[in-house]
């Protein structure tokens, strides 16, 4: 692959990721979840399904524990998460989604399906499946985080 081809692919993937994030966010807001930011959605991916500690969340998001604590505090104030005793560590607290947090997550899933559905209009169902399969082969496993 030529350097120019690699750069074109890189730019297209980054643009698609940015557009996907923005469109999901707009879909969530359109479904009545005001005050949420894309960073909240990245946190929700780590908190679902079983919760996480603030330290786990900080690692997932690539931020300091202090910044993750502030994010959690914001989400608690907004009613999207709550802190519970950790079942395995008496010193730690588990951050879990509330019913509002789960509803917001479902809204994000619906918005994502709409965006990918629009891709199918352009690429076809087989094209979207091929895109997904190819990206799953090359994408690193691990945290899904914004580029801070």
C-alpha positions as a Markdown table, in Angstrom:
| # | Residue | x | y | z |
|---|---|---|---|---|
| 1 | Unk | 0.0 | 0.0 | 0.0 |
| 2 | Unk | 1.3 | 3.4 | -1.0 |
| 3 | Unk | 1.8 | 6.0 | 1.8 |
| 4 | Unk | -0.9 | 8.2 | 0.2 |
| 5 | Unk | -3.3 | 5.3 | 0.2 |
| 6 | Unk | -2.5 | 4.6 | 3.9 |
| 7 | Unk | -3.1 | 8.3 | 4.7 |
| 8 | Unk | -6.4 | 8.3 | 2.8 |
| 9 | Unk | -7.6 | 5.2 | 4.7 |
| 10 | Unk | -6.4 | 6.7 | 8.0 |
| 11 | Unk | -8.3 | 10.0 | 7.3 |
| 12 | Unk | -11.4 | 8.1 | 6.3 |
| 13 | Unk | -11.4 | 5.9 | 9.4 |
| 14 | Unk | -10.9 | 8.9 | 11.7 |
| 15 | Unk | -13.6 | 10.9 | 9.9 |
| 16 | Unk | -16.0 | 7.9 | 10.1 |
| 17 | Unk | -15.3 | 7.5 | 13.8 |
| 18 | Unk | -15.8 | 11.2 | 14.5 |
| 19 | Unk | -19.1 | 11.3 | 12.5 |
| 20 | Unk | -20.3 | 8.1 | 14.2 |
| 21 | Unk | -19.6 | 9.6 | 17.6 |
| 22 | Unk | -21.3 | 12.9 | 16.7 |
| 23 | Unk | -24.4 | 11.2 | 15.2 |
| 24 | Unk | -24.8 | 8.8 | 18.1 |
| 25 | Unk | -24.6 | 11.8 | 20.5 |
| 26 | Unk | -27.2 | 13.7 | 18.4 |
| 27 | Unk | -29.5 | 10.7 | 18.5 |
| 28 | Unk | -29.2 | 10.4 | 22.2 |
| 29 | Unk | -30.0 | 14.0 | 22.8 |
| 30 | Unk | -32.9 | 13.8 | 20.3 |
| 31 | Unk | -34.3 | 11.0 | 22.5 |
| 32 | Unk | -34.4 | 13.3 | 25.5 |
| 33 | Unk | -31.1 | 12.7 | 27.2 |
| 34 | Unk | -29.9 | 16.3 | 27.7 |
| 35 | Unk | -26.6 | 17.1 | 29.4 |
| 36 | Unk | -24.8 | 14.0 | 28.2 |
| 37 | Unk | -21.6 | 14.3 | 26.3 |
| 38 | Unk | -19.8 | 11.7 | 24.1 |
| 39 | Unk | -17.4 | 11.1 | 26.9 |
| 40 | Unk | -20.3 | 9.8 | 29.0 |
| 41 | Unk | -21.0 | 7.3 | 26.3 |
| 42 | Unk | -17.4 | 6.0 | 26.4 |
| 43 | Unk | -17.8 | 5.6 | 30.2 |
| 44 | Unk | -21.1 | 3.8 | 29.8 |
| 45 | Unk | -19.4 | 1.2 | 27.6 |
| 46 | Unk | -17.1 | 0.3 | 30.5 |
| 47 | Unk | -19.8 | 0.4 | 33.2 |
| 48 | Unk | -22.2 | -1.9 | 31.3 |
| 49 | Unk | -23.0 | -4.6 | 32.2 |
| 50 | Unk | -21.4 | -5.1 | 35.7 |
| 51 | Unk | -20.1 | -1.8 | 36.7 |
| 52 | Unk | -16.5 | -0.7 | 37.4 |
| 53 | Unk | -14.3 | 1.1 | 39.9 |
| 54 | Unk | -13.2 | 4.6 | 39.3 |
| 55 | Unk | -9.7 | 3.2 | 38.7 |
| 56 | Unk | -11.1 | 0.8 | 36.0 |
| 57 | Unk | -12.9 | 3.6 | 34.4 |
| 58 | Unk | -9.8 | 5.9 | 34.4 |
| 59 | Unk | -7.8 | 3.2 | 32.7 |
| 60 | Unk | -10.6 | 2.6 | 30.1 |
| 61 | Unk | -10.8 | 6.3 | 29.3 |
| 62 | Unk | -7.1 | 7.0 | 29.4 |
| 63 | Unk | -7.4 | 9.6 | 32.1 |
| 64 | Unk | -6.3 | 10.2 | 35.7 |
| 65 | Unk | -8.3 | 8.8 | 38.6 |
| 66 | Unk | -9.1 | 12.3 | 39.6 |
| 67 | Unk | -10.6 | 13.1 | 36.2 |
| 68 | Unk | -12.5 | 9.9 | 36.3 |
| 69 | Unk | -13.8 | 10.7 | 39.8 |
| 70 | Unk | -15.0 | 14.1 | 38.5 |
| 71 | Unk | -16.7 | 12.4 | 35.6 |
| 72 | Unk | -18.4 | 9.9 | 37.9 |
| 73 | Unk | -19.5 | 12.6 | 40.2 |
| 74 | Unk | -21.1 | 14.4 | 37.2 |
| 75 | Unk | -22.9 | 11.2 | 36.2 |
| 76 | Unk | -24.1 | 10.7 | 39.7 |
| 77 | Unk | -25.6 | 14.2 | 39.9 |
| 78 | Unk | -27.3 | 13.6 | 36.5 |
| 79 | Unk | -28.8 | 10.3 | 37.8 |
| 80 | Unk | -27.0 | 8.1 | 35.3 |
| 81 | Unk | -24.9 | 6.1 | 37.7 |
| 82 | Unk | -24.7 | 5.3 | 41.4 |
| 83 | Unk | -22.0 | 4.0 | 43.7 |
| 84 | Unk | -22.4 | 0.7 | 45.5 |
| 85 | Unk | -20.2 | -1.3 | 47.8 |
| 86 | Unk | -17.8 | -3.5 | 45.8 |
| 87 | Unk | -18.7 | -7.2 | 46.2 |
| 88 | Unk | -15.0 | -8.3 | 46.4 |
| 89 | Unk | -13.2 | -5.3 | 47.9 |
| 90 | Unk | -14.4 | -3.5 | 51.0 |
| 91 | Unk | -12.2 | -0.5 | 50.2 |
| 92 | Unk | -13.6 | 0.1 | 46.8 |
| 93 | Unk | -16.8 | 1.4 | 45.4 |
| 94 | Unk | -18.5 | 0.0 | 42.3 |
| 95 | Unk | -20.0 | 2.5 | 39.9 |
| 96 | Unk | -23.0 | 1.1 | 38.1 |
| 97 | Unk | -25.6 | 2.4 | 35.6 |
| 98 | Unk | -29.0 | 3.4 | 37.0 |
| 99 | Unk | -32.2 | 2.8 | 35.0 |
| 100 | Unk | -31.6 | 6.2 | 33.4 |
| 101 | Unk | -28.1 | 5.2 | 32.5 |
| 102 | Unk | -29.4 | 2.0 | 30.9 |
| 103 | Unk | -32.1 | 3.9 | 29.1 |
| 104 | Unk | -29.4 | 6.3 | 27.7 |
| 105 | Unk | -27.3 | 3.3 | 26.7 |
| 106 | Unk | -30.3 | 1.9 | 24.8 |
| 107 | Unk | -30.8 | 5.2 | 23.1 |
| 108 | Unk | -27.2 | 5.2 | 22.0 |
| 109 | Unk | -27.6 | 1.7 | 20.6 |
| 110 | Unk | -30.7 | 2.8 | 18.6 |
| 111 | Unk | -28.9 | 5.9 | 17.3 |
| 112 | Unk | -25.9 | 3.7 | 16.3 |
| 113 | Unk | -28.2 | 1.3 | 14.4 |
| 114 | Unk | -29.6 | 4.3 | 12.5 |
| 115 | Unk | -26.1 | 5.4 | 11.5 |
| 116 | Unk | -25.0 | 2.0 | 10.4 |
| 117 | Unk | -28.3 | 1.6 | 8.5 |
| 118 | Unk | -27.4 | 4.6 | 6.5 |
| 119 | Unk | -24.0 | 3.0 | 5.7 |
| 120 | Unk | -25.9 | 0.0 | 4.4 |
| 121 | Unk | -27.8 | 2.3 | 2.0 |
| 122 | Unk | -24.4 | 3.2 | 0.5 |
| 123 | Unk | -22.3 | 0.0 | 1.0 |
| 124 | Unk | -25.1 | -2.6 | 1.0 |
| 125 | Unk | -25.6 | -5.1 | 3.8 |
| 126 | Unk | -22.7 | -7.3 | 2.6 |
| 127 | Unk | -20.5 | -4.3 | 2.4 |
| 128 | Unk | -21.3 | -3.3 | 6.0 |
| 129 | Unk | -20.7 | -6.9 | 7.2 |
| 130 | Unk | -17.3 | -7.0 | 5.3 |
| 131 | Unk | -16.4 | -3.6 | 6.9 |
| 132 | Unk | -17.3 | -4.9 | 10.4 |
| 133 | Unk | -15.4 | -8.2 | 9.9 |
| 134 | Unk | -12.3 | -6.5 | 8.5 |
| 135 | Unk | -12.2 | -3.9 | 11.3 |
| 136 | Unk | -12.7 | -6.6 | 14.0 |
| 137 | Unk | -9.7 | -8.4 | 12.6 |
| 138 | Unk | -7.4 | -5.3 | 12.8 |
| 139 | Unk | -8.9 | -3.3 | 15.6 |
| 140 | Unk | -7.1 | -3.7 | 18.9 |
| 141 | Unk | -9.1 | -5.3 | 21.7 |
| 142 | Unk | -9.5 | -3.2 | 24.8 |
| 143 | Unk | -10.8 | 0.1 | 25.8 |
| 144 | Unk | -13.0 | 2.2 | 23.5 |
| 145 | Unk | -11.9 | 5.7 | 24.3 |
| 146 | Unk | -12.0 | 9.1 | 22.8 |
| 147 | Unk | -8.8 | 10.7 | 21.6 |
| 148 | Unk | -8.3 | 13.3 | 24.3 |
